[in-house]
CSV table of C-alpha atoms in Angstrom, one decimal:
chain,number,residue,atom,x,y,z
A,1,UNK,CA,9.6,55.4,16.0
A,2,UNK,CA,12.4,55.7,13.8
A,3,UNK,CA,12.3,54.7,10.2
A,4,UNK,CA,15.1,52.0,10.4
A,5,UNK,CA,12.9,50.8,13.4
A,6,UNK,CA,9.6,50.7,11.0
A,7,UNK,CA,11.6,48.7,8.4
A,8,UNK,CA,13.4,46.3,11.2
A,9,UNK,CA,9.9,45.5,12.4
A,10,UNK,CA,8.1,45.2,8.6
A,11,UNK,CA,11.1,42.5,7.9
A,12,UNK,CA,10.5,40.7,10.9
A,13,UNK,CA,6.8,39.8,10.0
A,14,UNK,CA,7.4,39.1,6.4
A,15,UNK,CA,10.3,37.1,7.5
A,16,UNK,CA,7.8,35.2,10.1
A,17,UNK,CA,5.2,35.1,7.3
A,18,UNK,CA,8.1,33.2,5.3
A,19,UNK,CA,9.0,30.8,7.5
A,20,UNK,CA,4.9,29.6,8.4
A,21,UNK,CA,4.3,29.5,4.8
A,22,UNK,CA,7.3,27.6,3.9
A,23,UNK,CA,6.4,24.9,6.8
A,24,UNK,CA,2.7,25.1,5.8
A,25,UNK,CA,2.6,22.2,3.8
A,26,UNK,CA,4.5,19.8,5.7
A,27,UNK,CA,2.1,20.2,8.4
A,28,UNK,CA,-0.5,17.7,7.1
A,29,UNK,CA,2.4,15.5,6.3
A,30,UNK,CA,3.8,15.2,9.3
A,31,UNK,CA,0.0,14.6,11.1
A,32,UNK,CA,-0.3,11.4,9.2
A,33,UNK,CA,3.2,10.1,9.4
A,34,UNK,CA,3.0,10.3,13.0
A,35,UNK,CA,-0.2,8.7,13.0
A,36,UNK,CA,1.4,5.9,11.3
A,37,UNK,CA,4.4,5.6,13.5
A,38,UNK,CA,1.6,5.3,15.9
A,39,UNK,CA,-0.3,2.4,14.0
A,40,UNK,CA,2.7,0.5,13.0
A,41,UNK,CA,3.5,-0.3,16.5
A,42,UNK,CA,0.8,-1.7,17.4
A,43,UNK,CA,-0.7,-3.4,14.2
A,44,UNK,CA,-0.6,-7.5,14.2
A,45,UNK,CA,-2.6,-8.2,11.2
A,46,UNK,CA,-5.5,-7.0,9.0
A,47,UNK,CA,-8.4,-9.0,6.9
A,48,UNK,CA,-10.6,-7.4,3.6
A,49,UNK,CA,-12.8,-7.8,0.9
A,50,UNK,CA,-10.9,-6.7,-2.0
A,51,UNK,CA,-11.4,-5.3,-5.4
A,52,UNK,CA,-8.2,-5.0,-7.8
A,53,UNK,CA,-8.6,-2.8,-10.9
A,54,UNK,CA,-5.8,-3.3,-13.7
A,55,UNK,CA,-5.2,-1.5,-16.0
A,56,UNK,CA,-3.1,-2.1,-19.1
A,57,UNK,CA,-1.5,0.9,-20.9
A,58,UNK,CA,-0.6,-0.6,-24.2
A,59,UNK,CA,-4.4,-1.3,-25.2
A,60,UNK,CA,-6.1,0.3,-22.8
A,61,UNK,CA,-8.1,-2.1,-21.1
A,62,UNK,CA,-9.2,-2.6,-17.3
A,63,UNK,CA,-10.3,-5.7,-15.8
A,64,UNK,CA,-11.1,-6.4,-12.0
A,65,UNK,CA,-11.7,-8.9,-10.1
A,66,UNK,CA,-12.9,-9.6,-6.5
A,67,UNK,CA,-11.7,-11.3,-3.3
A,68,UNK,CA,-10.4,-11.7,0.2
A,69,UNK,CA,-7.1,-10.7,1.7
A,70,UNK,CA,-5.6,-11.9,5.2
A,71,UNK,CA,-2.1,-10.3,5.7
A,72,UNK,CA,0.1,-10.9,9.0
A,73,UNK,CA,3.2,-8.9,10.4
A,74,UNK,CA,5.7,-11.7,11.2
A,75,UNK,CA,8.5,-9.8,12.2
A,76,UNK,CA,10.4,-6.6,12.0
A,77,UNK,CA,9.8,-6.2,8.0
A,78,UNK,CA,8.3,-9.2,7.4
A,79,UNK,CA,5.0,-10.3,6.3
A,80,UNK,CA,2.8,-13.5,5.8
A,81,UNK,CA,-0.9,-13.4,3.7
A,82,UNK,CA,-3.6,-15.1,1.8
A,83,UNK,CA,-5.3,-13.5,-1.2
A,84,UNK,CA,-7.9,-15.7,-2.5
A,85,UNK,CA,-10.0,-13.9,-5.7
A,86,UNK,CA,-13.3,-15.0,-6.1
A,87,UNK,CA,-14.2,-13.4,-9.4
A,88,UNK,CA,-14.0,-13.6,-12.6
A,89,UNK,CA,-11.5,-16.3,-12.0
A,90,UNK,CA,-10.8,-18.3,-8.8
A,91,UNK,CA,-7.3,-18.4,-7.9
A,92,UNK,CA,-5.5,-17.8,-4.3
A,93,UNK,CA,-2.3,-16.7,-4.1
A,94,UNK,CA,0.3,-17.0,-0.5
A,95,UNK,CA,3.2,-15.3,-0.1
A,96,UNK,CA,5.6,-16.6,3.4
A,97,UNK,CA,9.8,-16.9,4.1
A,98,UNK,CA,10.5,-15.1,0.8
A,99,UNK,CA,8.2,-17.6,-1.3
A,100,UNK,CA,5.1,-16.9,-3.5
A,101,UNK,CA,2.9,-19.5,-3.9
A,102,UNK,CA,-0.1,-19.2,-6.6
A,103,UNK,CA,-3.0,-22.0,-7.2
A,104,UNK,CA,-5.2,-22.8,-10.1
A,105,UNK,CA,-8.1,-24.9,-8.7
A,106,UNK,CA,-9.4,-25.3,-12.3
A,107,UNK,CA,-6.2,-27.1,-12.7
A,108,UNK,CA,-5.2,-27.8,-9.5
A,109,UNK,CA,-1.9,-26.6,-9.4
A,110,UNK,CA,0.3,-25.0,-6.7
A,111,UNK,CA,3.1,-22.9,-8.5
A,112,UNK,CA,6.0,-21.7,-6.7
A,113,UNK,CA,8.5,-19.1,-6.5
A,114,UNK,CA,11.5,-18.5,-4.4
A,115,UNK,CA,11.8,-14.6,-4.7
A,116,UNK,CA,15.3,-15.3,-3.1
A,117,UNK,CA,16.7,-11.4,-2.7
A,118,UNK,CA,13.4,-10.0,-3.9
A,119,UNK,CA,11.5,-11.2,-1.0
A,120,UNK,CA,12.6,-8.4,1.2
A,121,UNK,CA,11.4,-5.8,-1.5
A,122,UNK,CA,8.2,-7.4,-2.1
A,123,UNK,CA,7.5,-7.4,2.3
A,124,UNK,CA,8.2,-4.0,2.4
A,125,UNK,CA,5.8,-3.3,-0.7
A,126,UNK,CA,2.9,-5.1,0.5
A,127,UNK,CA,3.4,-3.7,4.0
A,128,UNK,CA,3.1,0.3,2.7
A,129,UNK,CA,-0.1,1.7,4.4
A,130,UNK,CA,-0.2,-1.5,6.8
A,131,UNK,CA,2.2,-1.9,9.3
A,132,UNK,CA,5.2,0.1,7.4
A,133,UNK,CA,5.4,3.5,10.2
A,134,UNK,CA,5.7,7.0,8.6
A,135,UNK,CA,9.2,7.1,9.2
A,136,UNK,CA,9.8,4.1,7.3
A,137,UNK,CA,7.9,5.5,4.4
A,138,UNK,CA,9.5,8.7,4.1
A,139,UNK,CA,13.2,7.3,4.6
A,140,UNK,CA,12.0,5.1,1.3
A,141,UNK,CA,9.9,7.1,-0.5
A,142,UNK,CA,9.4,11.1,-1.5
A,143,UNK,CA,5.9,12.1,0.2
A,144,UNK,CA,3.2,14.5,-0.4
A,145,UNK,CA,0.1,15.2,0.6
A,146,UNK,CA,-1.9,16.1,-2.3
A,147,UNK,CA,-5.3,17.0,-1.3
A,148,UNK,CA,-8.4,15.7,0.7
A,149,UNK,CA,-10.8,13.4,-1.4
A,150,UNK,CA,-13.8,10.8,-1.9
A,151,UNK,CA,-13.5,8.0,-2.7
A,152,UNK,CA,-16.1,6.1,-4.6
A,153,UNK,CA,-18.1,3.8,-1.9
A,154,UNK,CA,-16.9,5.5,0.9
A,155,UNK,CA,-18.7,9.0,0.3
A,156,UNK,CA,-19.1,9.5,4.1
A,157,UNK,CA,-15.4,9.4,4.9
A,158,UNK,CA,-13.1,12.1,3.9
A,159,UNK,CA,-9.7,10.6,3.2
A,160,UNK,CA,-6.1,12.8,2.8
A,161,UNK,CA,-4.1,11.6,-1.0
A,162,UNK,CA,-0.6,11.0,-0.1
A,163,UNK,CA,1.9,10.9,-3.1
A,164,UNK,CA,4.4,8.3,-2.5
A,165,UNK,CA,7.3,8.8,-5.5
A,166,UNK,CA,10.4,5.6,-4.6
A,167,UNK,CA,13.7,7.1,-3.7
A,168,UNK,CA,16.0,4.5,-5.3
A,169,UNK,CA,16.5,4.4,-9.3
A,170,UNK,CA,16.6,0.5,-8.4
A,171,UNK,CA,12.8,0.6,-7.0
A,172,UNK,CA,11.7,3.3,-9.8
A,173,UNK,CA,12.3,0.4,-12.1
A,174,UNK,CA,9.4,-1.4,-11.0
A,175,UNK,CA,7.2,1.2,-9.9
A,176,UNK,CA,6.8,4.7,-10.9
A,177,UNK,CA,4.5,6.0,-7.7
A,178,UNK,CA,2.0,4.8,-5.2
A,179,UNK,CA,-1.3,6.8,-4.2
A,180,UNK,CA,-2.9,5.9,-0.8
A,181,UNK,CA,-6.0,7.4,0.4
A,182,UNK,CA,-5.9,7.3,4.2
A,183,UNK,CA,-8.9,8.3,6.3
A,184,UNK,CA,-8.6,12.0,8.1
A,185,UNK,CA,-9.7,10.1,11.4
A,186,UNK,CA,-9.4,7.4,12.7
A,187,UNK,CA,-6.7,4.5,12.1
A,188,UNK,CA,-4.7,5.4,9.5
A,189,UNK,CA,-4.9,2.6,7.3
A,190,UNK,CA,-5.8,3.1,3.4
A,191,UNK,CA,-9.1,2.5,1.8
A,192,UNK,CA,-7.3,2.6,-1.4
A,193,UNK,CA,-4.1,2.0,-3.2
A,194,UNK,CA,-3.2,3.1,-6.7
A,195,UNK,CA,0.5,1.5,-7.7
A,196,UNK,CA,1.8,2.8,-11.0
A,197,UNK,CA,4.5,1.5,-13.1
A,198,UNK,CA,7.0,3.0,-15.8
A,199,UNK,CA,5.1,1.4,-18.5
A,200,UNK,CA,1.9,3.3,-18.1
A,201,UNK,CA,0.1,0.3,-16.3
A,202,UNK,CA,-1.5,0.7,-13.2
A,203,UNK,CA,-3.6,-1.1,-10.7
A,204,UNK,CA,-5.8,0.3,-7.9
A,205,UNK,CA,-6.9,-2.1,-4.9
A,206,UNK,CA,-10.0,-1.1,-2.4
A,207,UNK,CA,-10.3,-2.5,0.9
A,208,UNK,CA,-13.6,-2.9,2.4
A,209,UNK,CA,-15.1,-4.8,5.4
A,210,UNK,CA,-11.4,-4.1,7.0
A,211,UNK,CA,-10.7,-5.3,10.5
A,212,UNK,CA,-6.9,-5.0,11.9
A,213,UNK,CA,-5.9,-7.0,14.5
A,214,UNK,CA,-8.5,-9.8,15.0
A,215,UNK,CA,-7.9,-13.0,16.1
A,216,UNK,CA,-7.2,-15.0,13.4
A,217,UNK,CA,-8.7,-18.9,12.9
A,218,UNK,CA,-6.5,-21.6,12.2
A,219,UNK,CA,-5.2,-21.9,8.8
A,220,UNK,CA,-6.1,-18.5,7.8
A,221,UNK,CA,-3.1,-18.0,5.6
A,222,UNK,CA,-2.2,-21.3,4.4
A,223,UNK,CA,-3.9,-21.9,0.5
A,224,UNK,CA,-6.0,-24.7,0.6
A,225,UNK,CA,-5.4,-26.6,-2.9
A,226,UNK,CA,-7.8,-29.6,-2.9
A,227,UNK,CA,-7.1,-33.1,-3.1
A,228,UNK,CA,-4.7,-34.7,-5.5
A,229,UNK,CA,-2.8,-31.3,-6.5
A,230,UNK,CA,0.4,-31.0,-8.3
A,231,UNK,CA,3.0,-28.2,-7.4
A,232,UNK,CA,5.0,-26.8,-10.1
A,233,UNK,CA,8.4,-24.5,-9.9
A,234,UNK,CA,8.1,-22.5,-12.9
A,235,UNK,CA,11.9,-21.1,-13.9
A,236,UNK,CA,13.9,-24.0,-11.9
């Protein structure tokens, strides 16, 4: 074998070498998008005990609080859903048609807010990692898969980090990057969020007790302010 023939061959295999190791990490990526093109078709609605940790940069303080969450998919995009927290403070707050609704039963209130263009943005938001395929996400968003983890109360399930960084300078303004931690088997649906924003704050949501696509009992989403409230429109 000729030496030219020796050198052809040695390029060939680095140059094969190249290419897997170039494609190497998009290969977990492109597992788990797929899996949530799969899920996004046929997901209808999802229900969960909640905890949301917040964190506030400036003095450096966490709070959380507790609840339920009922979220329905609508229509192409669009979302309907019910948070009601439970502790410290009881409050419930409904978002439907582009509206947020928030009530205070220790004052019984209902305050409203027409999110007029906004609402799209905030469907799309509360859809990522429910509902929103992996072809949706990466059109919107930069994605990476950091690395496999644990995460605290679900010790026996392995989940994959994804890194979700927004595409438009317009979205960056309101959030700097999204973590999801999506089970390695199974439906691919997080067990934890952590949303950033510019400012340093950041709050981290854990699902537990999740069921997707249950039948869901009358009234599920609707806020139920007692007796005697009074609705307010902050802004107008």
């Amino acid at each position: 074998e000729s030496v030219l023939s020796k050198m052809r061959s040695r390029a060939f295999t680095i140059l094969l070498f190249l290419i897997k190791l170039s494609a190497a990490p998009d290969g977990p990526k492109a597992t788990i998008l797929a899996r949530m093109d799969k899920a996004a078709i046929k997901f209808k609605n999802m229900t969960a005990r909640v905890t949301n940790l917040v964190h506030t940069d400036v003095i450096s303080d966490d709070s959380t609080e507790t609840g339920t969450v009922v979220m329905q998919k609508v229509g192409a995009g669009e979302v309907r859903g019910l948070i009601n927290f439970l502790t410290p403070d009881k409050r419930s707050v409904s978002f439907e048609n582009r509206k947020l609704s928030l009530y205070y039963p220790k004052i019984n209130t209902v305050q409203e807010f027409d999110l007029g263009k906004h609402g799209e943005q905030l469907d799309q938001f509360l859809m990522i990692g429910f509902g929103t395929s992996g072809t949706a996400l990466a059109k919107d968003y930069d994605v990476s898969v950091l690395r496999t983890a644990t995460v605290k109360g679900f010790e026996g399930i392995q989940t994959i980090r994804l890194l979700l960084i927004p595409k438009t300078a317009e979205a960056r303004l309101y959030v700097r990057q999204v973590e999801l931690w999506i089970p390695e088997t199974g439906d691919p649906y997080p067990v934890q969020e952590k949303i950033s924003a510019p400012s340093g704050d950041y709050r981290v949501i854990t699902y537990t007790e999740l069921k997707t696509n249950q039948p869901l009992p009358p009234g599920a989403l609707q806020l139920k302010p007692a007796r005697g409230f009074k609705t307010e429109y902050p802004g107008k």
